[in-house]
Amino acid sequence: MTTYKLNPETAKQADKGQSQAIDTTGAYTGTFTLAKQIIASSGTEGVEFTFQADDGRVARYLTLYTQKADGTEVFGMGMLHSLMTCLKVREIASEQITIEEWDRNANAKVPVDVENFTSLCNKPAGVVLQKSHYLSKAGEEKWKLEIYGFFD
């Protein structure tokens, strides 16, 4: 016969083995820990965010494209301005910082210099994320989180 006796301390540790990634549609409060400038191969510019919720879970690679290579604004520009309004930031400028990013060739995290909009980071923020399903080029079903909106 096998028996188990409740150990409350062990029960508290159960969540630590779970994924620390946000993977569900919903509204989250927390802070943006990264807001790096990105430029697509087409020349379209945007901002890629990393968001850490108050409960410690993280959402990475949240992308807003803001303008085409010719300067024409796209939908994400309005979303960026919404975030700036919520954070009470009137202007943002990128600055170079060094972060660690995964390098497939090195099969490890390596230091990389990026342009980051630091004034959007480390301030209390609210974000609504939506889980979106899509098919990869190989025909596999995949999902990603997309920014649906911001709130104060």
Short mmCIF file of C-alpha atoms in Angstrom, two decimals:
data_model
loop_
_atom_site.label_atom_id
_atom_site.label_comp_id
_atom_site.label_asym_id
_atom_site.label_seq_id
_atom_site.Cartn_x
_atom_site.Cartn_y
_atom_site.Cartn_z
CA MET A 1 0.00 0.00 0.00
CA THR A 2 1.27 3.48 -0.93
CA THR A 3 0.38 6.59 1.03
CA TYR A 4 1.08 10.27 0.54
CA LYS A 5 1.01 12.89 3.25
CA LEU A 6 0.39 16.53 2.33
CA ASN A 7 3.46 18.74 2.54
CA PRO A 8 2.36 22.38 2.02
CA GLU A 9 5.91 23.50 1.17
CA THR A 10 6.18 20.91 -1.58
CA ALA A 11 2.79 22.03 -2.92
CA LYS A 12 4.09 25.60 -3.25
CA GLN A 13 6.99 24.34 -5.37
CA ALA A 14 4.67 22.70 -7.93
CA ASP A 15 4.23 25.89 -9.94
CA LYS A 16 7.97 26.35 -10.28
CA GLY A 17 8.18 23.41 -12.67
CA GLN A 18 5.52 24.90 -14.93
CA SER A 19 6.23 27.09 -17.89
CA GLN A 20 6.83 30.70 -16.98
CA ALA A 21 5.52 31.86 -20.35
CA ILE A 22 2.21 33.59 -20.89
CA ASP A 23 0.29 31.38 -23.30
CA THR A 24 -3.35 32.43 -22.87
CA THR A 25 -5.49 35.24 -24.26
CA GLY A 26 -6.24 37.78 -21.56
CA ALA A 27 -5.51 41.06 -19.82
CA TYR A 28 -2.27 41.24 -17.87
CA THR A 29 -0.62 43.82 -15.64
CA GLY A 30 3.12 44.06 -15.26
CA THR A 31 6.01 45.81 -17.01
CA PHE A 32 7.72 45.80 -20.35
CA THR A 33 11.30 44.70 -19.80
CA LEU A 34 12.41 45.19 -23.40
CA ALA A 35 11.16 47.40 -26.26
CA LYS A 36 13.71 46.91 -29.00
CA GLN A 37 13.63 48.41 -32.45
CA ILE A 38 13.19 45.92 -35.26
CA ILE A 39 13.40 46.26 -39.02
CA ALA A 40 11.88 43.60 -41.28
CA SER A 41 13.57 42.48 -44.50
CA SER A 42 11.02 44.68 -46.33
CA GLY A 43 12.29 47.71 -44.41
CA THR A 44 9.16 47.98 -42.27
CA GLU A 45 10.06 49.22 -38.79
CA GLY A 46 8.57 48.36 -35.46
CA VAL A 47 9.06 47.52 -31.82
CA GLU A 48 9.45 44.04 -30.34
CA PHE A 49 8.43 43.82 -26.69
CA THR A 50 9.09 41.48 -23.83
CA PHE A 51 6.43 41.73 -21.11
CA GLN A 52 6.68 40.38 -17.58
CA ALA A 53 3.37 40.00 -15.77
CA ASP A 54 3.03 40.71 -12.07
CA ASP A 55 2.85 36.95 -11.44
CA GLY A 56 6.29 36.47 -13.03
CA ARG A 57 5.15 34.95 -16.33
CA VAL A 58 6.71 36.36 -19.49
CA ALA A 59 5.56 37.02 -23.06
CA ARG A 60 8.34 37.52 -25.61
CA TYR A 61 8.43 38.55 -29.26
CA LEU A 62 5.33 40.78 -29.04
CA THR A 63 5.66 42.83 -32.21
CA LEU A 64 4.09 46.09 -33.35
CA TYR A 65 5.03 47.26 -36.83
CA THR A 66 4.77 51.04 -36.99
CA GLN A 67 5.82 52.24 -40.44
CA LYS A 68 6.77 50.99 -43.86
CA ALA A 69 10.21 51.60 -45.37
CA ASP A 70 8.83 54.70 -47.16
CA GLY A 71 7.63 56.18 -43.84
CA THR A 72 3.93 55.38 -44.31
CA GLU A 73 2.42 54.65 -40.91
CA VAL A 74 0.69 51.30 -40.35
CA PHE A 75 -1.78 50.09 -37.71
CA GLY A 76 0.85 49.42 -35.05
CA MET A 77 1.73 53.13 -34.87
CA GLY A 78 -1.65 53.85 -33.28
CA MET A 79 -1.09 50.99 -30.84
CA LEU A 80 2.34 52.39 -29.92
CA HIS A 81 0.80 55.81 -29.31
CA SER A 82 -1.84 54.14 -27.13
CA LEU A 83 0.92 52.57 -25.02
CA MET A 84 2.73 55.90 -24.78
CA THR A 85 -0.51 57.50 -23.56
CA CYS A 86 -1.02 54.81 -20.91
CA LEU A 87 2.56 55.19 -19.72
CA LYS A 88 2.35 59.00 -19.85
CA VAL A 89 5.34 59.18 -22.19
CA ARG A 90 5.27 62.02 -24.73
CA GLU A 91 8.28 61.01 -26.82
CA ILE A 92 10.50 57.97 -27.15
CA ALA A 93 14.00 57.63 -28.56
CA SER A 94 15.99 54.45 -28.85
CA GLU A 95 19.31 53.95 -27.12
CA GLN A 96 21.82 51.19 -27.58
CA ILE A 97 21.91 48.53 -24.88
CA THR A 98 23.44 45.07 -24.70
CA ILE A 99 21.14 42.11 -24.07
CA GLU A 100 21.51 38.35 -24.33
CA GLU A 101 19.73 36.66 -27.25
CA TRP A 102 19.64 33.08 -28.45
CA ASP A 103 22.08 32.36 -31.27
CA ARG A 104 21.20 29.24 -33.27
CA ASN A 105 24.73 28.86 -34.61
CA ALA A 106 26.31 29.05 -31.16
CA ASN A 107 23.42 27.09 -29.64
CA ALA A 108 23.60 29.48 -26.68
CA LYS A 109 22.68 32.96 -25.52
CA VAL A 110 25.19 35.57 -26.65
CA PRO A 111 25.53 39.32 -25.97
CA VAL A 112 23.97 41.49 -28.69
CA ASP A 113 23.77 45.28 -29.04
CA VAL A 114 20.22 46.47 -29.80
CA GLU A 115 18.35 49.78 -30.03
CA ASN A 116 15.88 49.83 -27.12
CA PHE A 117 13.10 52.29 -26.24
CA THR A 118 14.04 52.29 -22.57
CA SER A 119 11.46 54.94 -21.64
CA LEU A 120 8.72 52.33 -22.29
CA CYS A 121 10.31 49.82 -19.93
CA ASN A 122 10.03 49.10 -16.21
CA LYS A 123 6.83 51.12 -15.68
CA PRO A 124 3.51 49.62 -14.56
CA ALA A 125 1.52 48.71 -17.67
CA GLY A 126 -1.52 46.77 -18.74
CA VAL A 127 -1.69 44.77 -21.96
CA VAL A 128 -4.37 42.64 -23.57
CA LEU A 129 -2.86 39.68 -25.42
CA GLN A 130 -4.61 37.47 -27.95
CA LYS A 131 -3.50 33.97 -28.83
CA SER A 132 -3.43 33.59 -32.61
CA HIS A 133 -3.13 30.30 -34.50
CA TYR A 134 -1.43 30.02 -37.89
CA LEU A 135 0.17 27.49 -40.22
CA SER A 136 3.94 27.46 -40.59
CA LYS A 137 5.61 27.25 -44.00
CA ALA A 138 5.94 23.51 -43.34
CA GLY A 139 2.17 23.27 -42.78
CA GLU A 140 2.41 22.80 -39.01
CA GLU A 141 -0.17 24.45 -36.77
CA LYS A 142 1.51 26.98 -34.49
CA TRP A 143 0.45 29.82 -32.23
CA LYS A 144 1.76 33.18 -31.12
CA LEU A 145 0.60 35.96 -28.83
CA GLU A 146 -0.32 39.29 -30.35
CA ILE A 147 -0.90 42.63 -28.69
CA TYR A 148 -4.60 43.44 -28.82
CA GLY A 149 -4.51 46.62 -26.74
CA PHE A 150 -3.11 48.47 -23.75
CA PHE A 151 -4.72 49.83 -20.60
CA ASP A 152 -3.75 52.00 -17.65
#
